[in-house]
XYZ file of C-alpha atoms in Angstrom:
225
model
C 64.878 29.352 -37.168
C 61.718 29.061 -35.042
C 59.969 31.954 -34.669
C 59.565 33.240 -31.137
C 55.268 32.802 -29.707
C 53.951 35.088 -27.498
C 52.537 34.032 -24.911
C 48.322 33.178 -25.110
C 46.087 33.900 -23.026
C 45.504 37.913 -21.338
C 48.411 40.018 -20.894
C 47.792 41.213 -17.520
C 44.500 40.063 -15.250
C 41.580 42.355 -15.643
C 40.855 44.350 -12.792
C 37.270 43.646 -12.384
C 39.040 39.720 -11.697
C 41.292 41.148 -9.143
C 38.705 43.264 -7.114
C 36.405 39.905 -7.476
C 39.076 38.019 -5.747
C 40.171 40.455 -2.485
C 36.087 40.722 -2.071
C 36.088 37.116 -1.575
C 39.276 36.723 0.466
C 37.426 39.461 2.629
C 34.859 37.440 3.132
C 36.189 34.266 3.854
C 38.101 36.715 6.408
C 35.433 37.687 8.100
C 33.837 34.451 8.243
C 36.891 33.296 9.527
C 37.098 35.675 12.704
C 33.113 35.898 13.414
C 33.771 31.732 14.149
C 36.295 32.556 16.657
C 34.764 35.474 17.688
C 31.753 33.007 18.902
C 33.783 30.211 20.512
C 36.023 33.175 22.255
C 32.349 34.656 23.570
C 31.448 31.695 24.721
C 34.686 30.626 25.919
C 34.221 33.852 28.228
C 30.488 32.425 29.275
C 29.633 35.507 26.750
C 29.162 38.227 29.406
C 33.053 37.583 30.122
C 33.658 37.249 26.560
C 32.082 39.535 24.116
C 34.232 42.510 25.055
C 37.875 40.607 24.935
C 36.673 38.634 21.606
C 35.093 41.916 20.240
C 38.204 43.792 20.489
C 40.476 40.507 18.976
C 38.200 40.675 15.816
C 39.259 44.004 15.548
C 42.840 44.224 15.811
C 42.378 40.914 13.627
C 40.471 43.226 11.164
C 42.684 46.072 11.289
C 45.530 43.864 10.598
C 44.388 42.927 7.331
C 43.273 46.682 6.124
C 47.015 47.197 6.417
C 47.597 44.213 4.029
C 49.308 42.324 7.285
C 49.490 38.440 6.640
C 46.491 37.336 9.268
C 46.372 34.155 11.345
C 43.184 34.541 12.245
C 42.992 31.924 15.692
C 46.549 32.622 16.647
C 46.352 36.368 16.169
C 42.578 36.458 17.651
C 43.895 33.955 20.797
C 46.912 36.234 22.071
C 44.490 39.363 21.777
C 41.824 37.758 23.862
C 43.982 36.434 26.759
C 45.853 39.956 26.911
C 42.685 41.889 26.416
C 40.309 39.720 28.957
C 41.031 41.830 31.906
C 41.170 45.620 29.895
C 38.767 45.344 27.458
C 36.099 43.957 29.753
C 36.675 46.660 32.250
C 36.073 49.698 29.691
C 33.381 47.450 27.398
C 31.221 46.189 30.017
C 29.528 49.211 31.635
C 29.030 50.110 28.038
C 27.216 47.228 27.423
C 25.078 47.841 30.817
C 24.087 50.583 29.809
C 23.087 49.196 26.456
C 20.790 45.908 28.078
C 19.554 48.582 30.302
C 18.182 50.961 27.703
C 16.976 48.031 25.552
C 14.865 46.842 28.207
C 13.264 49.958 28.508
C 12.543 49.918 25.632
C 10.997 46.834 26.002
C 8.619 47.826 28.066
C 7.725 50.970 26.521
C 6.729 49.179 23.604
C 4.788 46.481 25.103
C 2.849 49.184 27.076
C 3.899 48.731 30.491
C 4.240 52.093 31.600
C 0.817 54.091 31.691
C 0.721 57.157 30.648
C 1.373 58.114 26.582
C 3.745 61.356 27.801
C 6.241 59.195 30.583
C 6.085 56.078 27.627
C 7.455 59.061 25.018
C 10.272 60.671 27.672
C 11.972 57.252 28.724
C 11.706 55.802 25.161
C 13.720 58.882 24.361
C 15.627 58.768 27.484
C 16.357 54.822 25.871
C 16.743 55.405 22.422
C 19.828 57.846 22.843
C 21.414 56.531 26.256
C 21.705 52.863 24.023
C 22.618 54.661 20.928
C 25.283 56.997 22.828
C 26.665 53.714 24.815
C 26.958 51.660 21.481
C 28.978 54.077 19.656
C 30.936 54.863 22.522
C 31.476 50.950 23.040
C 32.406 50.966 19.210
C 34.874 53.385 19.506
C 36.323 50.917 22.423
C 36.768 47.851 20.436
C 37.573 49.630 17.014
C 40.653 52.118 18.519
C 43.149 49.891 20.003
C 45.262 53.703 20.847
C 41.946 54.525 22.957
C 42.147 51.616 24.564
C 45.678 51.887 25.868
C 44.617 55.274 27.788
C 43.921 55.056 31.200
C 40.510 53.177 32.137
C 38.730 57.381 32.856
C 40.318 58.633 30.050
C 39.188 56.050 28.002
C 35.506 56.304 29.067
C 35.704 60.323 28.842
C 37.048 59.996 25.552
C 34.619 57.016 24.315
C 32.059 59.304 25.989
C 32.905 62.204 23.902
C 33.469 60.839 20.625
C 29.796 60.560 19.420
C 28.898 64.345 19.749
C 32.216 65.626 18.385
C 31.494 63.045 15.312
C 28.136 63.043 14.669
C 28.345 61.813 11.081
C 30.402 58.728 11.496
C 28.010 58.093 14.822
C 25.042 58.416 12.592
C 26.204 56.322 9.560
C 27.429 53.836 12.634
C 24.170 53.047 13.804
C 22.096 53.124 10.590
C 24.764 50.475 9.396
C 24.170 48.589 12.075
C 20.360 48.872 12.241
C 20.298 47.761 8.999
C 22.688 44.796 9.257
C 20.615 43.495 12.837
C 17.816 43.698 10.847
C 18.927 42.017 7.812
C 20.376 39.552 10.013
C 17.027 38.787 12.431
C 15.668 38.052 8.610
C 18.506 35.674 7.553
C 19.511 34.100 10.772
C 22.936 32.146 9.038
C 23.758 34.766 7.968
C 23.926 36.596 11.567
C 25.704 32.954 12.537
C 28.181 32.698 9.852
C 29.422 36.829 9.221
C 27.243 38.684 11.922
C 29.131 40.000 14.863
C 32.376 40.500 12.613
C 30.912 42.092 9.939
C 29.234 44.734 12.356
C 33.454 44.882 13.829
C 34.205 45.549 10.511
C 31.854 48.726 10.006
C 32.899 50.289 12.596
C 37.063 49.573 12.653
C 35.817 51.183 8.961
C 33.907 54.351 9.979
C 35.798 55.040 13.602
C 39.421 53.652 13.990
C 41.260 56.062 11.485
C 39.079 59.086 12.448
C 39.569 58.423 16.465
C 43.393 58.061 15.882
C 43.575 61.060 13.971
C 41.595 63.162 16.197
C 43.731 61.848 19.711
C 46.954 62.585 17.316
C 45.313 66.177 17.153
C 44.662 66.098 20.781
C 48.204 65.695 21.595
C 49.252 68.605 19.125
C 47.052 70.781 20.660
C 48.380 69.768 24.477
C 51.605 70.461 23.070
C 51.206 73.655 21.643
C 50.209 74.456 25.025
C 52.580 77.422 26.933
């Protein structure tokens, strides 16, 4: 009789294995959509682009955190030609408001206005009207239910959503300080995972908070004699 072998090797895979292996499938992920997300941008002469491609690497993003099967062109492709048109409407004034506060800032810094007290109020006046304007214009591209509002309601909503979560805001823009600057120090690394690993932090910190809060929203309007 032969005597029945168990099979070598481990009985299951250890777990420290398994968590190695999703961290690099994220990765390669996000490689994978920060590539399109730069030919999409520049496919939309980047002005055009950004906003449509931004909001593509989300949905592409969100996709996989609810362990959907990605194709990352195809999926990132439809989203841009459907969002080109939306998503640059409610993104770009955003964004305007963004270059303009940067280049304020600018010139604050470099000393071209005068006097110490004005330099202090528009730096101020700078620092939050770009911070405000990037979270809101997070909250954009991260929430595709915000996005389906109405173009108002979407900017009144994107407008609001900073102040009524400060936290999230907060951790959104020290994340994101940190990763420009870690990314003006390693410049591949801004060209190989920037843009979509910045999508990434904040489809992490906003999209499930937003939707929960609008899903409260309606409740509440509900509720309503």
């Amino acid at each position: 009789m032969n005597a029945s072998r168990s099979p070598s090797g481990p009985a299951q895979v250890p777990s420290w294995v398994l968590r190695g292996n999703e961290m690099i499938e994220r990765v390669v992920l996000v490689l994978r959509i920060n590539l399109v997300w730069i030919a999409l941008t520049l496919l939309g002469l980047v002005v055009l682009g950004v906003a449509p491609a931004s909001v593509a690497a989300a949905d592409a993003l969100l996709a996989a955190r609810e362990g959907r099967r990605v194709r990352v062109l195809a999926s990132m492709w439809s989203t841009y030609r459907r969002q080109l048109a939306p998503a640059t409407i409610r993104v770009l004034p955003l964004m305007a408001v963004q270059a303009g506060a940067t280049s304020m800032l600018w010139l604050v810094i470099g000393g071209a206005v005068p006097s110490a007290p004005l330099a202090v109020a528009l730096g101020t006046v700078a620092a939050i009207s770009g911070a405000w304007a990037t979270v809101s214009a997070a909250a954009i591209v991260a929430t595709p239910r915000l996005r389906r509002q109405d173009v108002l309601v979407t900017w009144r909503l994107a407008l609001l959503l900073p102040g009524v979560l400060p936290a999230r805001a907060v951790g959104l823009l020290l994340g994101l300080l940190v990763w420009a600057m870690l990314c003006a120090l390693l410049w591949p690394l801004a060209i190989l995972v920037g843009a979509a690993a910045a999508i990434d932090l904040a489809t992490g910190l906003l999209t499930r908070r937003i939707e929960h809060l609008l899903q409260e929203i309606d409740a509440a309007g509900q509720e309503r004699p």
